[in-house]
Amino acid sequence: QVQFVESGGGLVQSGGSLRLSCAASGISFNIYAMGWYRQAPGKQRELVASITRAGSASRYGDFVKGRFTIARDNAKKTVYLQMNSLNAEDTAVYYCNSAPIQFSWGQGTQVTVSS
């Protein structure tokens, strides 16, 4: 059974940074492109960033504007999201999944940015 366990969220002031991690299990991790997604209250879930199977290329939502970096470690079956210059609009629950989405969601990790 595929499982994603997200961690690293928390409460941070505007302008601060967080590093999210997502550990995958039950999956041949290195054959899937992976993505970070987020869902803010009252809004649809959206793609934040994605990374290719080997980690050689990545894409970001327009709202990222150079503030976030996605990375992966296939040996550890883990994908990361380094988030800098956070603002209140980044407040959301963050999830990882394949890109495109193929699996059930994990519990996510809450990111709250205070202004």
MMTF fields as JSON, N, C-alpha, C and O atoms, coordinates in Angstrom:
{
  "mmtfVersion": "1.0.0",
  "mmtfProducer": "UNKNOWN",
  "numBonds": 459,
  "numAtoms": 460,
  "numGroups": 115,
  "numChains": 1,
  "numModels": 1,
  "chainsPerModel": [1],
  "groupsPerChain": [115],
  "chainIdList": ["A"],
  "bondAtomList": [4, 2, 8, 6, 12, 10, 16, 14, 20, 18, 24, 22, 28, 26, 32, 30, 36, 34, 40, 38, 44, 42, 48, 46, 52, 50, 56, 54, 60, 58, 64, 62, 68, 66, 72, 70, 76, 74, 80, 78, 84, 82, 88, 86, 92, 90, 96, 94, 100, 98, 104, 102, 108, 106, 112, 110, 116, 114, 120, 118, 124, 122, 128, 126, 132, 130, 136, 134, 140, 138, 144, 142, 148, 146, 152, 150, 156, 154, 160, 158, 164, 162, 168, 166, 172, 170, 176, 174, 180, 178, 184, 182, 188, 186, 192, 190, 196, 194, 200, 198, 204, 202, 208, 206, 212, 210, 216, 214, 220, 218, 224, 222, 228, 226, 232, 230, 236, 234, 240, 238, 244, 242, 248, 246, 252, 250, 256, 254, 260, 258, 264, 262, 268, 266, 272, 270, 276, 274, 280, 278, 284, 282, 288, 286, 292, 290, 296, 294, 300, 298, 304, 302, 308, 306, 312, 310, 316, 314, 320, 318, 324, 322, 328, 326, 332, 330, 336, 334, 340, 338, 344, 342, 348, 346, 352, 350, 356, 354, 360, 358, 364, 362, 368, 366, 372, 370, 376, 374, 380, 378, 384, 382, 388, 386, 392, 390, 396, 394, 400, 398, 404, 402, 408, 406, 412, 410, 416, 414, 420, 418, 424, 422, 428, 426, 432, 430, 436, 434, 440, 438, 444, 442, 448, 446, 452, 450, 456, 454],
  "bondOrderList": [1, 1, 1, 1, 1, 1, 1, 1, 1, 1, 1, 1, 1, 1, 1, 1, 1, 1, 1, 1, 1, 1, 1, 1, 1, 1, 1, 1, 1, 1, 1, 1, 1, 1, 1, 1, 1, 1, 1, 1, 1, 1, 1, 1, 1, 1, 1, 1, 1, 1, 1, 1, 1, 1, 1, 1, 1, 1, 1, 1, 1, 1, 1, 1, 1, 1, 1, 1, 1, 1, 1, 1, 1, 1, 1, 1, 1, 1, 1, 1, 1, 1, 1, 1, 1, 1, 1, 1, 1, 1, 1, 1, 1, 1, 1, 1, 1, 1, 1, 1, 1, 1, 1, 1, 1, 1, 1, 1, 1, 1, 1, 1, 1, 1],
  "groupList": [{"groupName": "GLN", "atomNameList": ["N", "CA", "C", "O"], "elementList": ["N", "C", "C", "O"], "formalChargeList": [0, 0, 0, 0], "bondAtomList": [1, 0, 2, 1, 3, 2], "bondOrderList": [1, 1, 2], "singleLetterCode": "Q", "chemCompType": "L-PEPTIDE LINKING"}, {"groupName": "VAL", "atomNameList": ["N", "CA", "C", "O"], "elementList": ["N", "C", "C", "O"], "formalChargeList": [0, 0, 0, 0], "bondAtomList": [1, 0, 2, 1, 3, 2], "bondOrderList": [1, 1, 2], "singleLetterCode": "V", "chemCompType": "L-PEPTIDE LINKING"}, {"groupName": "PHE", "atomNameList": ["N", "CA", "C", "O"], "elementList": ["N", "C", "C", "O"], "formalChargeList": [0, 0, 0, 0], "bondAtomList": [1, 0, 2, 1, 3, 2], "bondOrderList": [1, 1, 2], "singleLetterCode": "F", "chemCompType": "L-PEPTIDE LINKING"}, {"groupName": "GLU", "atomNameList": ["N", "CA", "C", "O"], "elementList": ["N", "C", "C", "O"], "formalChargeList": [0, 0, 0, 0], "bondAtomList": [1, 0, 2, 1, 3, 2], "bondOrderList": [1, 1, 2], "singleLetterCode": "E", "chemCompType": "L-PEPTIDE LINKING"}, {"groupName": "SER", "atomNameList": ["N", "CA", "C", "O"], "elementList": ["N", "C", "C", "O"], "formalChargeList": [0, 0, 0, 0], "bondAtomList": [1, 0, 2, 1, 3, 2], "bondOrderList": [1, 1, 2], "singleLetterCode": "S", "chemCompType": "L-PEPTIDE LINKING"}, {"groupName": "GLY", "atomNameList": ["N", "CA", "C", "O"], "elementList": ["N", "C", "C", "O"], "formalChargeList": [0, 0, 0, 0], "bondAtomList": [1, 0, 2, 1, 3, 2], "bondOrderList": [1, 1, 2], "singleLetterCode": "G", "chemCompType": "PEPTIDE LINKING"}, {"groupName": "LEU", "atomNameList": ["N", "CA", "C", "O"], "elementList": ["N", "C", "C", "O"], "formalChargeList": [0, 0, 0, 0], "bondAtomList": [1, 0, 2, 1, 3, 2], "bondOrderList": [1, 1, 2], "singleLetterCode": "L", "chemCompType": "L-PEPTIDE LINKING"}, {"groupName": "ARG", "atomNameList": ["N", "CA", "C", "O"], "elementList": ["N", "C", "C", "O"], "formalChargeList": [0, 0, 0, 0], "bondAtomList": [1, 0, 2, 1, 3, 2], "bondOrderList": [1, 1, 2], "singleLetterCode": "R", "chemCompType": "L-PEPTIDE LINKING"}, {"groupName": "CYS", "atomNameList": ["N", "CA", "C", "O"], "elementList": ["N", "C", "C", "O"], "formalChargeList": [0, 0, 0, 0], "bondAtomList": [1, 0, 2, 1, 3, 2], "bondOrderList": [1, 1, 2], "singleLetterCode": "C", "chemCompType": "L-PEPTIDE LINKING"}, {"groupName": "ALA", "atomNameList": ["N", "CA", "C", "O"], "elementList": ["N", "C", "C", "O"], "formalChargeList": [0, 0, 0, 0], "bondAtomList": [1, 0, 2, 1, 3, 2], "bondOrderList": [1, 1, 2], "singleLetterCode": "A", "chemCompType": "L-PEPTIDE LINKING"}, {"groupName": "ILE", "atomNameList": ["N", "CA", "C", "O"], "elementList": ["N", "C", "C", "O"], "formalChargeList": [0, 0, 0, 0], "bondAtomList": [1, 0, 2, 1, 3, 2], "bondOrderList": [1, 1, 2], "singleLetterCode": "I", "chemCompType": "L-PEPTIDE LINKING"}, {"groupName": "ASN", "atomNameList": ["N", "CA", "C", "O"], "elementList": ["N", "C", "C", "O"], "formalChargeList": [0, 0, 0, 0], "bondAtomList": [1, 0, 2, 1, 3, 2], "bondOrderList": [1, 1, 2], "singleLetterCode": "N", "chemCompType": "L-PEPTIDE LINKING"}, {"groupName": "TYR", "atomNameList": ["N", "CA", "C", "O"], "elementList": ["N", "C", "C", "O"], "formalChargeList": [0, 0, 0, 0], "bondAtomList": [1, 0, 2, 1, 3, 2], "bondOrderList": [1, 1, 2], "singleLetterCode": "Y", "chemCompType": "L-PEPTIDE LINKING"}, {"groupName": "MET", "atomNameList": ["N", "CA", "C", "O"], "elementList": ["N", "C", "C", "O"], "formalChargeList": [0, 0, 0, 0], "bondAtomList": [1, 0, 2, 1, 3, 2], "bondOrderList": [1, 1, 2], "singleLetterCode": "M", "chemCompType": "L-PEPTIDE LINKING"}, {"groupName": "TRP", "atomNameList": ["N", "CA", "C", "O"], "elementList": ["N", "C", "C", "O"], "formalChargeList": [0, 0, 0, 0], "bondAtomList": [1, 0, 2, 1, 3, 2], "bondOrderList": [1, 1, 2], "singleLetterCode": "W", "chemCompType": "L-PEPTIDE LINKING"}, {"groupName": "PRO", "atomNameList": ["N", "CA", "C", "O"], "elementList": ["N", "C", "C", "O"], "formalChargeList": [0, 0, 0, 0], "bondAtomList": [1, 0, 2, 1, 3, 2], "bondOrderList": [1, 1, 2], "singleLetterCode": "P", "chemCompType": "L-PEPTIDE LINKING"}, {"groupName": "LYS", "atomNameList": ["N", "CA", "C", "O"], "elementList": ["N", "C", "C", "O"], "formalChargeList": [0, 0, 0, 0], "bondAtomList": [1, 0, 2, 1, 3, 2], "bondOrderList": [1, 1, 2], "singleLetterCode": "K", "chemCompType": "L-PEPTIDE LINKING"}, {"groupName": "THR", "atomNameList": ["N", "CA", "C", "O"], "elementList": ["N", "C", "C", "O"], "formalChargeList": [0, 0, 0, 0], "bondAtomList": [1, 0, 2, 1, 3, 2], "bondOrderList": [1, 1, 2], "singleLetterCode": "T", "chemCompType": "L-PEPTIDE LINKING"}, {"groupName": "ASP", "atomNameList": ["N", "CA", "C", "O"], "elementList": ["N", "C", "C", "O"], "formalChargeList": [0, 0, 0, 0], "bondAtomList": [1, 0, 2, 1, 3, 2], "bondOrderList": [1, 1, 2], "singleLetterCode": "D", "chemCompType": "L-PEPTIDE LINKING"}],
  "groupTypeList": [0, 1, 0, 2, 1, 3, 4, 5, 5, 5, 6, 1, 0, 4, 5, 5, 4, 6, 7, 6, 4, 8, 9, 9, 4, 5, 10, 4, 2, 11, 10, 12, 9, 13, 5, 14, 12, 7, 0, 9, 15, 5, 16, 0, 7, 3, 6, 1, 9, 4, 10, 17, 7, 9, 5, 4, 9, 4, 7, 12, 5, 18, 2, 1, 16, 5, 7, 2, 17, 10, 9, 7, 18, 11, 9, 16, 16, 17, 1, 12, 6, 0, 13, 11, 4, 6, 11, 9, 3, 18, 17, 9, 1, 12, 12, 8, 11, 4, 9, 15, 10, 0, 2, 4, 14, 5, 0, 5, 17, 0, 1, 17, 1, 4, 4],
  "groupIdList": [1, 2, 3, 4, 5, 6, 7, 8, 9, 10, 11, 12, 13, 14, 15, 16, 17, 18, 19, 20, 21, 22, 23, 24, 25, 26, 27, 28, 29, 30, 31, 32, 33, 34, 35, 36, 37, 38, 39, 40, 41, 42, 43, 44, 45, 46, 47, 48, 49, 50, 51, 52, 53, 54, 55, 56, 57, 58, 59, 60, 61, 62, 63, 64, 65, 66, 67, 68, 69, 70, 71, 72, 73, 74, 75, 76, 77, 78, 79, 80, 81, 82, 83, 84, 85, 86, 87, 88, 89, 90, 91, 92, 93, 94, 95, 96, 97, 98, 99, 100, 101, 102, 103, 104, 105, 106, 107, 108, 109, 110, 111, 112, 113, 114, 115],
  "secStructList": [7, 7, 3, 3, 3, 3, 3, 7, 7, 3, 3, 3, 3, 6, 6, 7, 7, 3, 3, 3, 3, 3, 3, 3, 3, 1, 1, 7, 4, 4, 4, 1, 7, 3, 3, 3, 3, 3, 3, 7, 6, 6, 1, 7, 7, 3, 3, 3, 3, 3, 3, 7, 6, 6, 1, 1, 7, 3, 3, 3, 7, 6, 6, 6, 6, 6, 7, 3, 3, 3, 3, 3, 3, 6, 6, 6, 6, 3, 3, 3, 3, 3, 3, 7, 1, 7, 7, 4, 4, 4, 7, 3, 3, 3, 3, 3, 3, 3, 1, 1, 7, 7, 1, 7, 7, 7, 7, 7, 3, 3, 3, 3, 3, 3, 7],
  "xCoordList": [0.848, 0.0, 0.881, 1.803, 0.59, 1.37, 0.998, -0.178, 2.008, 1.784, 2.757, 3.937, 2.254, 3.072, 2.953, 1.85, 4.096, 4.106, 4.833, 6.052, 4.052, 4.604, 4.964, 4.308, 6.005, 6.442, 7.179, 7.52, 7.419, 8.208, 7.416, 7.998, 6.109, 5.292, 5.347, 5.977, 4.674, 4.636, 4.178, 3.693, 4.347, 3.988, 5.251, 6.239, 5.22, 6.381, 5.919, 4.813, 6.767, 6.432, 6.638, 7.419, 5.928, 6.091, 7.563, 8.228, 8.057, 9.457, 10.324, 11.493, 9.774, 10.524, 10.622, 10.162, 11.234, 11.485, 11.061, 11.039, 10.73, 10.451, 10.958, 11.028, 11.311, 11.682, 10.758, 10.752, 9.986, 9.064, 9.719, 10.542, 9.335, 9.793, 8.595, 7.58, 8.717, 7.677, 8.356, 9.089, 8.106, 8.658, 7.617, 6.482, 8.008, 7.105, 7.438, 8.596, 6.417, 6.613, 5.623, 4.589, 5.945, 5.065, 5.026, 4.056, 6.053, 6.069, 7.471, 8.466, 7.539, 8.828, 9.094, 8.815, 9.627, 9.684, 10.355, 9.899, 11.428, 12.229, 11.617, 12.214, 10.452, 9.823, 8.709, 8.035, 8.509, 7.443, 8.0, 8.847, 7.514, 7.685, 6.863, 5.806, 7.351, 6.678, 6.31, 6.917, 5.322, 4.88, 4.518, 4.156, 4.617, 4.059, 2.803, 2.779, 1.77, 0.487, 0.089, 0.615, -0.837, -1.319, -2.8, -3.332, -3.445, -4.858, -5.085, -4.904, -5.483, -5.819, -7.297, -8.07, -7.707, -9.121, -10.032, -9.812, -11.052, -12.008, -11.527, -12.223, -10.354, -9.804, -9.527, -9.43, -9.404, -9.076, -7.589, -6.761, -7.287, -5.892, -5.177, -5.723, -3.949, -3.216, -1.791, -1.24, -1.222, 0.16, 1.114, 0.998, 2.047, 3.058, 4.313, 4.851, 4.768, 6.006, 6.037, 5.425, 6.744, 6.934, 8.381, 9.084, 8.806, 10.177, 10.186, 9.408, 11.063, 11.13, 11.69, 12.177, 11.613, 11.995, 13.44, 13.729, 14.319, 15.734, 16.102, 17.231, 15.158, 15.439, 16.155, 16.7, 16.163, 16.928, 16.189, 16.802, 14.886, 14.114, 12.947, 12.455, 12.52, 11.414, 10.57, 11.017, 9.354, 8.421, 7.726, 7.584, 7.292, 6.686, 5.431, 5.295, 4.515, 3.354, 3.784, 4.809, 2.995, 3.349, 3.502, 4.279, 2.768, 2.779, 4.083, 4.361, 4.873, 6.111, 7.135, 7.779, 7.286, 8.128, 9.548, 10.091, 10.137, 11.52, 11.763, 12.918, 10.726, 10.894, 11.078, 11.653, 10.604, 10.623, 11.555, 11.792, 12.082, 12.9, 12.484, 12.45, 12.171, 11.825, 13.053, 13.819, 13.225, 14.345, 13.895, 12.875, 14.654, 14.314, 15.569, 16.639, 15.405, 16.463, 15.856, 15.138, 16.135, 15.508, 15.945, 15.175, 17.151, 17.622, 16.816, 16.597, 16.381, 15.593, 14.098, 13.297, 13.716, 12.298, 11.658, 10.571, 12.33, 11.875, 11.935, 12.876, 10.924, 10.903, 10.823, 10.158, 11.507, 11.622, 11.062, 10.984, 10.675, 10.292, 10.883, 10.443, 11.873, 12.44, 11.645, 11.542, 11.087, 10.244, 10.861, 11.066, 11.153, 11.716, 10.764, 9.852, 10.991, 10.186, 8.696, 7.922, 8.307, 6.902, 6.035, 6.466, 4.831, 3.852, 2.525, 2.356, 1.599, 0.338, -0.429, -1.166, -0.261, -0.97, -0.446, -1.061, 0.683, 1.228, 0.637, 0.931, -0.178, -0.818, -1.737, -2.653, -1.485, -2.226, -1.737, -0.753, -2.441, -1.934, -1.194, -1.721, 0.011, 0.866, 0.93, 1.083, 0.808, 0.793, 1.79, 2.144, 2.23, 2.982, 2.204, 1.363, 2.499, 1.896, 2.684, 3.561, 2.383, 3.026, 2.492, 1.487, 3.188, 2.763, 2.765, 3.832, 1.575, 0.26, -0.15, 0.495, -1.213, -1.672, -2.188, -3.044, -1.637, -2.065, -2.429, -2.971, -2.144, -2.291, -3.156, -3.473, -3.527, -4.292, -3.416, -2.189, -4.073, -3.352, -2.911, -3.576, -1.799, -1.383, -2.114, -3.086, -1.635, -2.323, -1.928, -2.593, -0.851, -0.393, 0.314, 0.327, 0.9, 1.553, 1.095, 1.127, 0.676, 0.106, 1.219, 2.156, 1.109, 1.992, 1.146, 0.183, 1.51, 0.793, 1.792, 2.776, 1.522, 2.407, 1.673, 0.609, 2.248, 1.63, 2.187, 3.386, 1.295, 1.706, 2.053, 2.419],
  "yCoordList": [-1.193, 0.0, 1.24, 1.362, 2.149, 3.37, 4.307, 4.502, 4.874, 5.811, 6.963, 6.769, 8.167, 9.377, 9.979, 10.145, 10.304, 10.93, 12.259, 12.313, 13.331, 14.688, 15.217, 14.895, 16.024, 16.617, 17.922, 18.233, 18.677, 19.896, 21.181, 22.265, 21.081, 22.283, 22.921, 22.404, 24.056, 24.748, 26.175, 26.581, 26.932, 28.349, 29.172, 28.992, 30.065, 30.89, 32.306, 32.517, 33.254, 34.646, 34.927, 34.259, 35.919, 36.347, 36.651, 37.332, 36.144, 36.294, 35.139, 35.06, 34.245, 33.113, 31.96, 32.05, 30.866, 29.697, 28.42, 28.343, 27.431, 26.084, 25.1, 25.403, 23.91, 22.821, 21.643, 21.082, 21.288, 20.169, 18.902, 18.943, 17.779, 16.47, 15.564, 15.692, 14.663, 13.672, 12.336, 12.155, 11.404, 10.057, 9.139, 9.068, 8.446, 7.537, 6.088, 5.744, 5.254, 3.822, 3.063, 3.602, 1.802, 0.986, 1.387, 1.095, 2.047, 2.6, 2.47, 2.618, 2.194, 2.254, 3.72, 4.223, 4.377, 5.846, 6.43, 7.437, 5.808, 6.431, 6.332, 6.818, 5.72, 5.677, 6.698, 6.76, 7.513, 8.513, 9.923, 10.203, 10.799, 12.213, 12.514, 11.919, 13.436, 13.742, 15.217, 16.059, 15.503, 16.88, 17.23, 16.364, 18.488, 19.056, 19.829, 20.569, 19.643, 20.292, 20.991, 20.687, 21.922, 22.563, 22.88, 23.05, 22.953, 23.311, 24.281, 23.944, 25.479, 26.502, 26.394, 25.86, 26.891, 26.82, 27.446, 28.573, 26.696, 27.203, 27.228, 27.747, 26.68, 26.691, 25.273, 24.341, 25.128, 23.836, 23.532, 24.432, 22.251, 21.841, 22.238, 22.091, 22.743, 23.191, 22.649, 22.333, 22.554, 22.079, 23.211, 24.321, 22.926, 23.904, 23.729, 24.689, 22.478, 22.199, 20.726, 19.895, 20.408, 19.021, 18.815, 19.756, 17.547, 17.212, 15.895, 14.992, 15.787, 14.581, 13.403, 13.561, 12.218, 10.99, 11.032, 10.593, 11.546, 11.593, 12.877, 13.03, 13.794, 15.058, 16.063, 17.045, 15.834, 16.689, 17.948, 18.891, 17.968, 19.147, 19.326, 18.366, 20.562, 20.868, 21.986, 22.742, 22.07, 23.118, 23.646, 22.946, 24.904, 25.561, 26.311, 26.761, 26.436, 27.273, 28.727, 29.144, 29.484, 30.884, 31.677, 32.629, 31.284, 32.036, 31.828, 32.58, 30.832, 30.564, 31.679, 32.13, 32.113, 33.269, 33.148, 34.106, 31.962, 31.761, 31.569, 31.539, 31.439, 31.34, 29.915, 29.709, 28.93, 27.539, 26.71, 27.038, 25.625, 24.676, 23.262, 22.897, 22.47, 21.068, 20.218, 20.506, 19.171, 18.251, 16.854, 16.698, 15.853, 14.483, 13.671, 13.959, 12.645, 11.675, 10.305, 9.782, 9.728, 8.456, 7.312, 6.379, 7.37, 6.324, 6.325, 5.273, 7.49, 7.616, 7.669, 7.748, 7.625, 7.715, 8.945, 8.865, 10.057, 11.276, 12.442, 12.564, 13.289, 14.519, 15.689, 15.607, 16.769, 17.917, 19.163, 19.248, 20.124, 21.433, 22.477, 22.625, 23.192, 24.308, 25.553, 25.927, 26.188, 27.359, 28.56, 28.541, 29.597, 30.831, 31.996, 31.893, 33.082, 34.302, 34.0, 34.444, 33.252, 32.861, 34.072, 35.012, 34.033, 35.077, 34.437, 33.222, 35.253, 34.739, 33.909, 32.992, 34.225, 33.486, 32.056, 31.239, 31.759, 30.402, 29.503, 28.309, 30.06, 29.272, 28.22, 28.55, 26.957, 25.852, 24.542, 24.512, 23.473, 22.129, 21.674, 21.75, 21.21, 20.799, 19.271, 18.596, 18.755, 17.321, 16.977, 17.822, 15.736, 15.264, 14.119, 13.478, 13.888, 12.817, 12.719, 13.543, 11.736, 11.677, 12.831, 13.462, 13.082, 14.139, 13.555, 13.325, 13.311, 13.64, 12.732, 11.721, 13.109, 12.423, 11.028, 10.854, 10.027, 8.662, 7.911, 6.808, 8.486, 7.75, 8.507, 9.681, 7.819, 8.452, 9.465, 9.365, 10.433, 11.489, 11.056, 10.248, 11.597, 11.452, 12.455, 13.076, 12.603, 13.514, 14.968, 15.883, 15.173, 16.535, 17.134, 16.557, 18.298, 19.037, 20.495, 21.111, 21.026, 22.378, 23.416, 23.333, 24.376, 25.539, 26.767, 27.043, 27.499, 28.718, 29.863, 29.817, 30.886, 32.047, 33.232, 33.629, 33.78, 34.936, 36.218, 36.341, 37.157, 38.428, 39.466, 40.59],
  "zCoordList": [0.0, 0.0, 0.0, 0.806, -0.904, -1.007, 0.135, 0.44, 0.752, 1.846, 1.724, 1.43, 1.953, 2.007, 3.401, 3.922, 4.001, 5.318, 5.207, 5.039, 5.304, 5.197, 6.585, 7.576, 6.637, 7.898, 7.63, 6.489, 8.689, 8.577, 8.612, 8.632, 8.621, 8.68, 10.057, 10.98, 10.175, 11.449, 11.283, 10.226, 12.364, 12.379, 12.173, 12.886, 11.21, 10.905, 10.588, 10.09, 10.879, 10.566, 9.087, 8.41, 8.611, 7.223, 6.939, 7.72, 5.824, 5.466, 5.909, 5.53, 6.703, 7.221, 6.241, 5.103, 6.704, 5.869, 6.579, 7.807, 5.78, 6.261, 5.224, 4.033, 5.703, 4.803, 5.087, 6.183, 4.082, 4.191, 3.66, 2.746, 4.25, 3.793, 3.586, 4.27, 2.654, 2.408, 2.177, 1.204, 3.081, 2.961, 2.354, 2.825, 1.318, 0.62, 0.966, 1.201, 0.993, 1.187, 0.319, -0.074, 0.021, -0.788, -2.239, -2.937, -2.703, -4.056, -4.636, -3.925, -5.925, -6.625, -6.909, -7.997, -5.931, -5.891, -7.122, -7.663, -7.561, -8.616, -10.01, -10.97, -10.147, -11.467, -11.599, -12.628, -10.543, -10.576, -10.455, -9.607, -11.312, -11.019, -9.774, -9.56, -8.957, -7.696, -7.627, -8.289, -6.826, -6.682, -5.256, -4.459, -4.95, -3.73, -4.107, -5.091, -3.311, -3.532, -2.23, -1.16, -2.343, -1.121, -1.247, -2.344, -0.097, -0.061, 1.084, 2.254, 0.726, 1.706, 2.042, 1.246, 3.205, 3.592, 2.536, 2.093, 2.149, 1.182, -0.254, -1.127, -0.516, -1.872, -2.347, -1.548, -3.642, -4.224, -4.019, -3.882, -4.003, -3.922, -5.208, -6.301, -5.069, -6.234, -6.206, -5.151, -7.387, -7.51, -7.147, -7.666, -6.262, -5.877, -6.724, -7.276, -6.815, -7.542, -7.916, -7.244, -8.978, -9.368, -9.789, -10.156, -9.724, -10.058, -10.81, -10.504, -11.792, -12.608, -11.82, -10.7, -12.424, -11.733, -11.236, -10.123, -12.039, -11.661, -10.936, -10.469, -10.841, -10.182, -11.049, -10.544, -12.349, -13.243, -13.665, -14.165, -13.467, -13.861, -12.9, -12.307, -12.762, -11.863, -12.452, -13.315, -11.973, -12.389, -11.152, -10.149, -11.243, -10.092, -10.502, -11.64, -9.546, -9.774, -9.925, -9.385, -10.658, -10.911, -9.618, -9.552, -8.612, -7.362, -6.578, -5.643, -6.941, -6.216, -6.448, -5.501, -7.662, -7.994, -7.431, -6.88, -7.577, -7.189, -5.709, -5.286, -4.909, -3.46, -2.962, -1.893, -3.71, -3.265, -4.14, -5.303, -3.559, -4.306, -3.946, -2.771, -4.954, -4.745, -5.042, -5.961, -4.25, -4.444, -4.025, -3.354, -4.422, -4.038, -3.797, -4.333, -2.969, -2.704, -2.95, -2.098, -4.094, -4.46, -3.548, -3.317, -3.037, -2.127, -0.83, -0.229, -0.407, 0.817, 0.54, 1.472, -0.731, -1.113, -0.473, 0.1, -0.576, 0.067, -0.91, -1.694, -0.85, -1.626, -0.645, 0.388, -0.986, -0.099, -0.772, -1.998, 0.055, -0.458, 0.476, 1.617, -0.012, 0.725, 0.376, -0.792, 1.386, 1.171, 1.876, 3.09, 1.112, 1.646, 1.371, 0.55, 2.06, 1.863, 1.932, 1.084, 2.934, 3.069, 3.375, 4.042, 2.887, 3.188, 3.581, 3.478, 4.026, 4.563, 3.533, 3.897, 2.262, 1.202, 1.043, 0.358, 1.673, 1.616, 2.704, 2.748, 3.564, 4.609, 3.989, 3.235, 4.312, 3.712, 4.329, 5.069, 4.008, 4.279, 3.027, 1.918, 3.217, 2.105, 2.048, 3.066, 0.832, 0.581, -0.521, -1.343, -0.523, -1.679, -2.334, -1.704, -3.577, -4.351, -5.642, -5.903, -6.435, -7.744, -8.598, -8.27, -9.687, -10.605, -12.017, -12.585, -12.595, -12.06, -10.898, -10.622, -10.241, -9.038, -9.377, -10.245, -8.66, -8.908, -7.638, -7.71, -6.48, -5.233, -4.232, -4.424, -3.173, -2.097, -1.373, -1.368, -0.767, -0.077, 1.325, 1.975, 1.771, 3.154, 4.021, 3.594, 5.241, 6.171, 5.947, 6.434, 5.213, 4.956, 6.161, 7.249, 5.943, 7.021, 6.941, 5.876, 8.072, 8.113, 8.12, 8.914, 7.245, 7.221, 7.496, 6.782, 8.53, 8.884, 8.936, 9.674, 8.142, 8.08, 8.683, 8.208, 9.719, 10.374, 9.769, 9.517, 9.546, 8.916, 9.963, 9.621]
}
